[in-house]
Amino acid sequence: MASRANHLVLLGHGLLCAAALLCTQLVSPSMAQAPVYQGPATQAAIPSPAAVSNFPVASDARLAGDAKQTRFVLDLDKAVQFRAFTLADPYRVIVDLPQISFQLPAGIGVAGRGLVKAFRYGLIMPGGSRIVFDLTGPAKIAKSYVLEAANGQPPRLVLELEEVDRTNFVQSLAPESRPELRPAIAEANAAVARADSSAAAKPPQAPDKPPQAPDKRPVIVIDPGHGGVDNGTQAGGADVMEKNLVLSFGLALRDRIEKSGKYRVVMTRTDDTFVALADRVKVARSEAAALFISIHADALPRGEGDARGATIYTLSDKATDSDAERLADAENKSDAIAGVNLTDEPTEVADILIDLVQRETKTFSNRFARTLMGEMKNTVRMHKHPLKSAGFRVLKAPDVPSVLVELGYVSNKGDLEHLVSENWRNRTVGSMAQAIDAFLAKRLATAGPGK
């Protein structure tokens, strides 16, 4: 299994590196509109206004036009350079800019007009920002430019969109984004990755520096869900966002686990950053993790009941019930929210999907889920059906035991009070740390040295 995993990692290296460039740190319209709950750890991770005061400021944005032609205007305090391009399935327009301090009025981007259904904005990486437009249908970028300040008007970024049919839209896409070309490009990239990986030589070791002993402690990967433009579920008129709740929880869990010194903890994100689902899985596999834990908080749509309590999910091709299927479908759409180019899966994914049936990994995932439930039920209110399974993409590392924990429902008043409580978080973190310790202690004892 180890040699097969190494082969797959090398095979996908080129594509995964490209996907990593799309990991984004974005602030959505709703995050700009209202204050959010931030635990102590989260406050330290999100930049303060003073930290971004030297960046260009966006003070207003507006849409005009109709379903044939639509114009977007962004008011700035200085002219900037930018790049605009389109993506298909779903139809989107992406505008990449230098890092911007977005100080837009509340509600901007939630409602669309003409060819634009809605738009989101924020950081894509340190030094870079992104605006993502969801389109009502295929459209092309007819014009895009920046106007210098003049006649009492500030510098403005202008984007003019025109309706087109799908054929013309697809032809306007970059080759790597065209749906009919994606499989061939994926295969070509995979071949290049194989050649590059086999030809790469290890850098020579400095003669005056003895090699450091590798850290052989088991690796635990903690994955706070969502982030950046992807808020996850929201409550209290968007005052409370899932991405902030689970980040605070994940950082607290990391700190608790590291205190023992027995494990090395790796976070998929430590701040308000968007991380693509494939890259979350890549972290677990590249670290040869002993355990992968994805942290989330669910919500039911209004009028669909009032579920409550924590739930623990494992991977399955068939969902245990309709709620599990609904949740997996929602979580698996995270990449599209941030404007990631959802190209067809590369060739090696077919092999990975075959490996997913490997009995040992599934057995360990289910065993940890039961151990975790046993510890959590003593301190946390659990869902009436606390163990479920569904096809979550983030759990698809074939050689890493993985679970997704829904801490509760932000749509339930009682659960929400717990989720924003530091005391509740500390007790829950403690029970999860005990479950991790119990599971890994038993697994390492039975696996023997070198495992």
Short mmCIF file of C-alpha atoms in Angstrom, two decimals:
data_model
loop_
_atom_site.label_atom_id
_atom_site.label_comp_id
_atom_site.label_asym_id
_atom_site.label_seq_id
_atom_site.Cartn_x
_atom_site.Cartn_y
_atom_site.Cartn_z
CA MET A 1 0.00 0.00 0.00
CA ALA A 2 2.86 2.38 0.82
CA SER A 3 4.46 1.94 -2.60
CA ARG A 4 1.10 2.40 -4.30
CA ALA A 5 0.44 5.57 -2.31
CA ASN A 6 3.87 6.92 -3.26
CA HIS A 7 3.16 6.18 -6.91
CA LEU A 8 -0.13 8.05 -6.75
CA VAL A 9 1.43 11.02 -5.03
CA LEU A 10 4.15 11.28 -7.69
CA LEU A 11 1.60 10.80 -10.45
CA GLY A 12 -0.57 13.65 -9.24
CA HIS A 13 2.24 15.98 -8.17
CA GLY A 14 2.02 18.38 -11.11
CA LEU A 15 -1.75 18.74 -10.98
CA LEU A 16 -1.90 19.05 -7.22
CA CYS A 17 0.70 21.83 -7.28
CA ALA A 18 -1.46 23.69 -9.77
CA ALA A 19 -4.52 23.14 -7.60
CA ALA A 20 -2.67 24.50 -4.59
CA LEU A 21 -2.36 27.87 -6.35
CA LEU A 22 -6.13 28.12 -6.19
CA CYS A 23 -6.27 27.84 -2.39
CA THR A 24 -7.82 31.16 -1.49
CA GLN A 25 -8.27 33.44 1.44
CA LEU A 26 -11.46 35.28 0.66
CA VAL A 27 -13.89 37.39 2.62
CA SER A 28 -17.49 36.99 1.47
CA PRO A 29 -20.11 39.73 1.25
CA SER A 30 -21.83 38.46 4.37
CA MET A 31 -18.59 38.55 6.32
CA ALA A 32 -18.18 42.18 5.34
CA GLN A 33 -21.74 42.95 6.37
CA ALA A 34 -21.82 41.92 10.01
CA PRO A 35 -19.60 41.12 12.98
CA VAL A 36 -18.82 37.47 13.46
CA TYR A 37 -18.15 35.34 16.50
CA GLN A 38 -14.43 35.02 17.05
CA GLY A 39 -12.91 33.00 19.83
CA PRO A 40 -9.55 34.05 21.25
CA ALA A 41 -7.62 31.90 18.82
CA THR A 42 -9.53 33.20 15.81
CA GLN A 43 -8.93 36.80 16.71
CA ALA A 44 -5.22 36.21 16.53
CA ALA A 45 -5.52 34.56 13.11
CA ILE A 46 -7.57 37.23 11.29
CA PRO A 47 -5.69 40.41 10.31
CA SER A 48 -6.70 43.60 12.07
CA PRO A 49 -7.84 46.65 10.06
CA ALA A 50 -4.52 48.35 10.83
CA ALA A 51 -2.68 45.47 9.17
CA VAL A 52 -4.42 46.12 5.82
CA SER A 53 -4.57 49.93 5.95
CA ASN A 54 -1.77 50.36 3.39
CA PHE A 55 -3.55 48.38 0.68
CA PRO A 56 -5.78 49.97 -1.98
CA VAL A 57 -9.28 50.52 -0.62
CA ALA A 58 -12.48 49.49 -2.40
CA SER A 59 -15.25 51.77 -1.07
CA ASP A 60 -18.25 50.93 -3.26
CA ALA A 61 -19.46 48.57 -5.98
CA ARG A 62 -22.51 48.55 -8.23
CA LEU A 63 -24.17 46.70 -11.08
CA ALA A 64 -26.13 48.24 -13.96
CA GLY A 65 -27.74 46.96 -17.13
CA ASP A 66 -29.96 44.04 -18.10
CA ALA A 67 -29.87 40.39 -19.15
CA LYS A 68 -28.17 41.33 -22.44
CA GLN A 69 -25.46 43.68 -21.18
CA THR A 70 -24.36 44.22 -17.58
CA ARG A 71 -21.73 46.58 -16.18
CA PHE A 72 -19.87 46.21 -12.87
CA VAL A 73 -18.08 49.22 -11.34
CA LEU A 74 -15.75 49.09 -8.32
CA ASP A 75 -14.70 52.39 -6.70
CA LEU A 76 -11.07 52.45 -5.51
CA ASP A 77 -8.79 55.01 -3.90
CA LYS A 78 -6.00 54.28 -6.41
CA ALA A 79 -5.67 52.62 -9.80
CA VAL A 80 -4.68 48.93 -9.81
CA GLN A 81 -3.81 46.24 -12.33
CA PHE A 82 -6.06 43.20 -12.64
CA ARG A 83 -6.83 40.06 -14.65
CA ALA A 84 -10.35 38.94 -15.62
CA PHE A 85 -11.40 35.57 -17.05
CA THR A 86 -14.41 33.24 -17.30
CA LEU A 87 -15.09 29.72 -16.05
CA ALA A 88 -17.75 27.20 -17.08
CA ASP A 89 -20.01 24.78 -15.23
CA PRO A 90 -21.13 26.79 -13.36
CA TYR A 91 -20.80 30.01 -15.37
CA ARG A 92 -18.56 32.47 -13.52
CA VAL A 93 -16.36 35.50 -14.09
CA ILE A 94 -13.22 35.83 -11.98
CA VAL A 95 -11.35 39.09 -11.37
CA ASP A 96 -7.93 38.79 -9.72
CA LEU A 97 -6.37 41.95 -8.25
CA PRO A 98 -3.56 42.96 -5.91
CA GLN A 99 -4.53 42.79 -2.25
CA ILE A 100 -7.49 45.09 -1.62
CA SER A 101 -8.99 46.36 1.64
CA PHE A 102 -12.69 45.83 0.95
CA GLN A 103 -14.73 48.46 2.78
CA LEU A 104 -17.96 48.01 0.86
CA PRO A 105 -21.46 48.84 2.15
CA ALA A 106 -23.47 46.08 3.83
CA GLY A 107 -25.40 43.89 1.40
CA ILE A 108 -23.10 44.42 -1.57
CA GLY A 109 -22.97 41.31 -3.74
CA VAL A 110 -25.87 39.43 -2.21
CA ALA A 111 -28.38 40.56 -4.83
CA GLY A 112 -27.49 40.54 -8.52
CA ARG A 113 -28.66 42.28 -11.64
CA GLY A 114 -28.80 41.42 -15.30
CA LEU A 115 -26.25 38.72 -16.14
CA VAL A 116 -24.93 38.57 -12.55
CA LYS A 117 -26.77 36.51 -9.92
CA ALA A 118 -24.44 37.54 -7.09
CA PHE A 119 -20.78 38.17 -6.38
CA ARG A 120 -18.26 37.52 -3.60
CA TYR A 121 -14.91 39.14 -2.88
CA GLY A 122 -11.83 38.93 -0.67
CA LEU A 123 -8.27 37.62 -0.33
CA ILE A 124 -7.00 34.85 -2.55
CA MET A 125 -3.52 34.82 -0.95
CA PRO A 126 -1.25 37.33 0.79
CA GLY A 127 -0.85 40.12 -1.74
CA GLY A 128 -3.79 39.10 -3.93
CA SER A 129 -7.58 39.53 -3.91
CA ARG A 130 -10.37 38.01 -5.97
CA ILE A 131 -13.93 38.84 -6.99
CA VAL A 132 -16.14 35.93 -8.08
CA PHE A 133 -19.28 36.64 -10.13
CA ASP A 134 -21.96 33.95 -10.41
CA LEU A 135 -23.65 34.38 -13.80
CA THR A 136 -27.23 33.68 -14.83
CA GLY A 137 -25.95 32.07 -18.05
CA PRO A 138 -23.08 32.18 -20.54
CA ALA A 139 -21.57 35.65 -20.99
CA LYS A 140 -18.34 37.10 -22.28
CA ILE A 141 -16.15 39.90 -20.97
CA ALA A 142 -16.72 42.54 -23.64
CA LYS A 143 -14.50 45.16 -21.99
CA SER A 144 -12.50 45.46 -18.77
CA TYR A 145 -10.46 48.49 -17.77
CA VAL A 146 -9.51 50.90 -14.98
CA LEU A 147 -10.42 54.58 -15.15
CA GLU A 148 -8.13 57.08 -13.51
CA ALA A 149 -9.64 59.59 -11.08
CA ALA A 150 -11.30 62.46 -12.95
CA ASN A 151 -14.05 65.07 -12.54
CA GLY A 152 -14.49 64.35 -8.87
CA GLN A 153 -14.85 60.59 -9.48
CA PRO A 154 -12.44 58.11 -7.82
CA PRO A 155 -10.45 55.54 -9.78
CA ARG A 156 -12.83 52.85 -10.98
CA LEU A 157 -12.48 49.28 -12.18
CA VAL A 158 -15.08 48.60 -14.89
CA LEU A 159 -16.19 45.21 -16.19
CA GLU A 160 -18.66 45.02 -19.10
CA LEU A 161 -20.38 41.68 -19.75
CA GLU A 162 -22.41 40.61 -22.78
CA GLU A 163 -24.73 37.64 -23.23
CA VAL A 164 -23.47 34.90 -25.60
CA ASP A 165 -24.48 31.33 -26.42
CA ARG A 166 -22.63 28.41 -24.86
CA THR A 167 -20.56 27.70 -27.98
CA ASN A 168 -19.11 31.20 -28.04
CA PHE A 169 -18.65 31.11 -24.28
CA VAL A 170 -16.65 27.88 -24.36
CA GLN A 171 -14.49 29.19 -27.21
CA SER A 172 -13.64 32.25 -25.11
CA LEU A 173 -12.31 30.09 -22.28
CA ALA A 174 -8.64 29.35 -21.77
CA PRO A 175 -7.80 25.88 -23.18
CA GLU A 176 -7.32 24.35 -19.73
CA SER A 177 -10.81 25.53 -18.76
CA ARG A 178 -12.69 24.20 -21.79
CA PRO A 179 -14.90 21.25 -20.75
CA GLU A 180 -14.24 19.16 -23.88
CA LEU A 181 -10.44 19.53 -23.51
CA ARG A 182 -10.14 18.85 -19.78
CA PRO A 183 -9.66 15.03 -19.90
CA ALA A 184 -6.86 15.26 -22.48
CA ILE A 185 -5.14 18.08 -20.60
CA ALA A 186 -5.39 16.14 -17.35
CA GLU A 187 -3.75 13.09 -18.95
CA ALA A 188 -0.99 15.22 -20.49
CA ASN A 189 -0.30 16.94 -17.17
CA ALA A 190 -0.17 13.59 -15.42
CA ALA A 191 2.40 12.34 -17.95
CA VAL A 192 4.53 15.44 -17.42
CA ALA A 193 4.28 14.99 -13.68
CA ARG A 194 5.50 11.39 -13.98
CA ALA A 195 8.50 12.49 -16.07
CA ASP A 196 9.37 15.37 -13.77
CA SER A 197 9.09 13.21 -10.67
CA SER A 198 11.33 10.46 -12.03
CA ALA A 199 13.96 12.96 -13.23
CA ALA A 200 14.05 15.05 -10.06
CA ALA A 201 17.19 14.63 -7.97
CA LYS A 202 17.40 15.14 -4.24
CA PRO A 203 19.34 18.27 -3.23
CA PRO A 204 22.78 17.47 -1.81
CA GLN A 205 23.14 17.49 1.97
CA ALA A 206 25.34 20.29 3.31
CA PRO A 207 28.54 18.62 4.55
CA ASP A 208 28.80 20.79 7.67
CA LYS A 209 25.23 20.10 8.80
CA PRO A 210 24.39 16.60 9.98
CA PRO A 211 20.95 15.40 8.87
CA GLN A 212 18.21 15.96 11.40
CA ALA A 213 16.50 12.94 12.86
CA PRO A 214 13.00 12.59 11.39
CA ASP A 215 10.05 13.24 13.66
CA LYS A 216 8.52 9.79 13.98
CA ARG A 217 5.55 10.85 16.08
CA PRO A 218 2.13 10.01 14.58
CA VAL A 219 0.69 12.89 12.56
CA ILE A 220 -2.85 14.12 13.20
CA VAL A 221 -4.36 16.41 10.56
CA ILE A 222 -7.10 18.75 11.80
CA ASP A 223 -9.24 20.25 9.06
CA PRO A 224 -11.43 23.23 10.04
CA GLY A 225 -14.04 23.25 7.29
CA HIS A 226 -14.81 26.06 4.85
CA GLY A 227 -12.90 29.37 5.14
CA GLY A 228 -12.37 32.48 3.05
CA VAL A 229 -15.22 33.11 0.64
CA ASP A 230 -16.88 29.89 1.79
CA ASN A 231 -18.65 30.83 5.04
CA GLY A 232 -20.34 27.50 5.56
CA THR A 233 -23.56 27.64 7.54
CA GLN A 234 -24.64 30.89 9.20
CA ALA A 235 -26.91 31.95 12.05
CA GLY A 236 -28.10 35.09 13.78
CA GLY A 237 -28.52 37.06 10.57
CA ALA A 238 -25.01 36.00 9.46
CA ASP A 239 -23.52 37.18 12.78
CA VAL A 240 -22.22 33.64 13.44
CA MET A 241 -20.38 31.83 10.66
CA GLU A 242 -19.41 28.18 10.63
CA LYS A 243 -15.95 28.90 9.25
CA ASN A 244 -15.04 30.95 12.35
CA LEU A 245 -16.60 28.54 14.86
CA VAL A 246 -14.76 25.52 13.48
CA LEU A 247 -11.45 27.39 13.15
CA SER A 248 -11.56 28.36 16.83
CA PHE A 249 -12.42 24.78 17.74
CA GLY A 250 -9.71 23.30 15.51
CA LEU A 251 -7.00 25.55 16.95
CA ALA A 252 -8.10 24.70 20.50
CA LEU A 253 -8.02 20.99 19.66
CA ARG A 254 -4.54 21.37 18.18
CA ASP A 255 -3.27 23.10 21.32
CA ARG A 256 -4.74 20.40 23.57
CA ILE A 257 -3.26 17.53 21.54
CA GLU A 258 0.18 19.13 21.31
CA LYS A 259 0.41 19.47 25.08
CA SER A 260 0.97 15.73 25.41
CA GLY A 261 4.00 15.86 23.10
CA LYS A 262 3.08 12.44 21.72
CA TYR A 263 1.75 13.61 18.36
CA ARG A 264 2.57 16.09 15.63
CA VAL A 265 -0.45 18.13 14.58
CA VAL A 266 -0.88 19.63 11.10
CA MET A 267 -3.69 22.10 10.32
CA THR A 268 -5.19 22.42 6.84
CA ARG A 269 -5.78 26.10 7.67
CA THR A 270 -4.92 28.35 10.61
CA ASP A 271 -6.66 31.53 9.41
CA ASP A 272 -9.56 32.69 7.26
CA THR A 273 -8.28 30.96 4.13
CA PHE A 274 -10.12 28.98 1.48
CA VAL A 275 -8.55 25.55 0.92
CA ALA A 276 -9.73 23.35 -1.96
CA LEU A 277 -11.07 19.94 -0.98
CA ALA A 278 -8.41 18.09 -2.99
CA ASP A 279 -5.68 20.03 -1.18
CA ARG A 280 -7.12 19.09 2.23
CA VAL A 281 -6.85 15.44 1.23
CA LYS A 282 -3.38 16.10 -0.17
CA VAL A 283 -2.23 17.40 3.23
CA ALA A 284 -3.33 14.19 4.93
CA ARG A 285 -1.65 11.96 2.35
CA SER A 286 1.59 13.94 2.02
CA GLU A 287 2.01 13.89 5.80
CA ALA A 288 1.28 10.15 5.95
CA ALA A 289 -1.22 11.06 8.65
CA ALA A 290 -2.34 8.54 11.22
CA LEU A 291 -5.67 10.34 11.51
CA PHE A 292 -7.62 13.05 9.64
CA ILE A 293 -10.40 14.95 11.45
CA SER A 294 -12.57 17.46 9.57
CA ILE A 295 -14.53 19.84 11.81
CA HIS A 296 -17.89 21.34 10.77
CA ALA A 297 -21.22 22.64 12.11
CA ASP A 298 -24.43 21.80 10.28
CA ALA A 299 -27.70 23.70 9.77
CA LEU A 300 -31.10 22.69 8.49
CA PRO A 301 -32.87 24.91 5.97
CA ARG A 302 -35.72 26.91 7.44
CA GLY A 303 -38.90 24.87 7.68
CA GLU A 304 -37.14 21.49 7.62
CA GLY A 305 -37.25 20.72 11.33
CA ASP A 306 -35.02 21.43 14.29
CA ALA A 307 -32.33 18.76 14.49
CA ARG A 308 -29.69 19.05 17.21
CA GLY A 309 -26.59 17.37 18.56
CA ALA A 310 -23.18 16.29 17.27
CA THR A 311 -22.79 13.75 14.47
CA ILE A 312 -19.73 11.79 13.32
CA TYR A 313 -19.45 10.85 9.64
CA THR A 314 -17.30 8.31 7.84
CA LEU A 315 -16.91 7.75 4.10
CA SER A 316 -19.36 5.60 2.20
CA ASP A 317 -20.47 5.42 -1.42
CA LYS A 318 -24.05 5.19 -0.18
CA ALA A 319 -25.36 7.70 2.37
CA THR A 320 -26.98 6.29 5.49
CA ASP A 321 -29.98 8.63 5.13
CA SER A 322 -31.24 11.69 3.23
CA ASP A 323 -29.73 14.13 5.75
CA ALA A 324 -26.29 12.60 5.29
CA GLU A 325 -26.66 12.78 1.51
CA ARG A 326 -27.81 16.42 1.69
CA LEU A 327 -24.84 17.38 3.85
CA ALA A 328 -22.29 15.60 1.66
CA ASP A 329 -23.69 17.25 -1.47
CA ALA A 330 -23.44 20.68 0.17
CA GLU A 331 -19.90 20.17 1.47
CA ASN A 332 -18.69 18.81 -1.87
CA LYS A 333 -19.64 22.09 -3.60
CA SER A 334 -17.17 24.16 -1.60
CA ASP A 335 -14.63 24.46 -4.42
CA ALA A 336 -17.13 26.00 -6.83
CA ILE A 337 -18.00 28.69 -4.28
CA ALA A 338 -14.50 30.19 -4.45
CA GLY A 339 -14.23 30.19 -8.23
CA VAL A 340 -11.96 27.16 -8.42
CA ASN A 341 -11.74 25.68 -11.91
CA LEU A 342 -13.46 22.33 -11.39
CA THR A 343 -11.77 20.38 -14.16
CA ASP A 344 -12.31 16.68 -14.62
CA GLU A 345 -10.49 14.50 -12.12
CA PRO A 346 -6.97 13.48 -13.25
CA THR A 347 -6.31 9.96 -14.40
CA GLU A 348 -4.93 8.68 -11.12
CA VAL A 349 -8.20 9.40 -9.30
CA ALA A 350 -9.67 6.29 -10.91
CA ASP A 351 -7.03 4.26 -9.09
CA ILE A 352 -7.67 6.17 -5.86
CA LEU A 353 -11.38 5.42 -6.03
CA ILE A 354 -10.57 1.74 -6.43
CA ASP A 355 -8.30 1.92 -3.40
CA LEU A 356 -11.12 3.45 -1.37
CA VAL A 357 -12.62 0.02 -0.97
CA GLN A 358 -9.55 -1.01 0.99
CA ARG A 359 -11.01 -2.68 4.01
CA GLU A 360 -8.32 -1.76 6.50
CA THR A 361 -8.64 2.03 6.17
CA LYS A 362 -12.43 1.93 6.36
CA THR A 363 -12.25 -0.34 9.36
CA PHE A 364 -9.92 2.05 11.20
CA SER A 365 -12.12 5.04 10.31
CA ASN A 366 -15.21 3.31 11.67
CA ARG A 367 -13.33 2.20 14.76
CA PHE A 368 -12.19 5.74 15.53
CA ALA A 369 -15.71 7.07 14.91
CA ARG A 370 -17.08 4.67 17.54
CA THR A 371 -14.29 5.56 19.97
CA LEU A 372 -14.94 9.25 19.43
CA MET A 373 -18.67 8.85 19.99
CA GLY A 374 -18.01 6.95 23.22
CA GLU A 375 -15.95 9.82 24.61
CA MET A 376 -18.05 12.71 23.27
CA LYS A 377 -21.36 11.41 24.55
CA ASN A 378 -20.14 11.95 28.12
CA THR A 379 -19.71 15.70 27.61
CA VAL A 380 -21.58 16.67 24.40
CA ARG A 381 -25.20 16.34 23.35
CA MET A 382 -25.17 13.87 20.47
CA HIS A 383 -27.59 13.57 17.56
CA LYS A 384 -30.21 10.82 17.92
CA HIS A 385 -28.31 8.96 15.17
CA PRO A 386 -24.72 9.99 15.98
CA LEU A 387 -22.86 7.72 13.53
CA LYS A 388 -23.52 8.22 9.81
CA SER A 389 -21.74 7.87 6.48
CA ALA A 390 -21.85 9.58 3.09
CA GLY A 391 -19.66 10.39 0.09
CA PHE A 392 -17.64 13.33 1.45
CA ARG A 393 -14.79 14.23 -0.93
CA VAL A 394 -12.68 15.48 1.98
CA LEU A 395 -12.65 11.97 3.51
CA LYS A 396 -11.35 10.23 0.38
CA ALA A 397 -7.71 9.70 1.33
CA PRO A 398 -7.46 5.94 0.71
CA ASP A 399 -4.71 5.29 3.24
CA VAL A 400 -5.65 7.69 6.09
CA PRO A 401 -8.40 6.92 8.63
CA SER A 402 -10.73 9.91 8.33
CA VAL A 403 -13.86 11.27 9.99
CA LEU A 404 -15.95 14.41 9.63
CA VAL A 405 -17.40 15.76 12.88
CA GLU A 406 -20.47 17.99 12.84
CA LEU A 407 -20.25 19.65 16.26
CA GLY A 408 -23.93 20.62 16.23
CA TYR A 409 -26.55 22.62 14.38
CA VAL A 410 -26.20 26.40 14.22
CA SER A 411 -29.89 26.40 13.26
CA ASN A 412 -30.76 25.05 16.73
CA LYS A 413 -30.81 27.62 19.54
CA GLY A 414 -29.44 25.26 22.18
CA ASP A 415 -26.64 23.96 19.96
CA LEU A 416 -25.70 27.48 18.92
CA GLU A 417 -25.35 28.55 22.55
CA HIS A 418 -22.92 25.67 23.05
CA LEU A 419 -20.98 26.34 19.86
CA VAL A 420 -20.17 29.92 20.90
CA SER A 421 -19.34 28.91 24.48
CA GLU A 422 -15.68 28.67 25.39
CA ASN A 423 -16.51 26.38 28.32
CA TRP A 424 -18.40 23.97 26.04
CA ARG A 425 -15.57 24.09 23.51
CA ASN A 426 -12.96 23.23 26.15
CA ARG A 427 -14.99 20.26 27.41
CA THR A 428 -15.59 18.98 23.88
CA VAL A 429 -11.95 19.41 22.90
CA GLY A 430 -10.98 17.41 25.98
CA SER A 431 -13.26 14.50 25.08
CA MET A 432 -11.98 14.46 21.49
CA ALA A 433 -8.36 14.51 22.66
CA GLN A 434 -9.06 11.52 24.90
CA ALA A 435 -10.63 9.62 22.00
CA ILE A 436 -7.65 10.36 19.76
CA ASP A 437 -5.24 9.18 22.41
CA ALA A 438 -7.18 5.98 23.07
CA PHE A 439 -7.49 5.15 19.37
CA LEU A 440 -3.88 5.81 18.43
CA ALA A 441 -2.46 4.13 21.51
CA LYS A 442 -4.30 0.94 20.65
CA ARG A 443 -3.50 1.13 16.95
CA LEU A 444 0.21 1.77 17.49
CA ALA A 445 0.39 -1.03 20.02
CA THR A 446 -1.08 -3.52 17.54
CA ALA A 447 0.78 -2.17 14.52
CA GLY A 448 4.21 -2.62 16.01
CA PRO A 449 7.42 -0.70 15.21
CA GLY A 450 7.79 1.08 11.91
CA LYS A 451 4.06 1.57 11.42
#
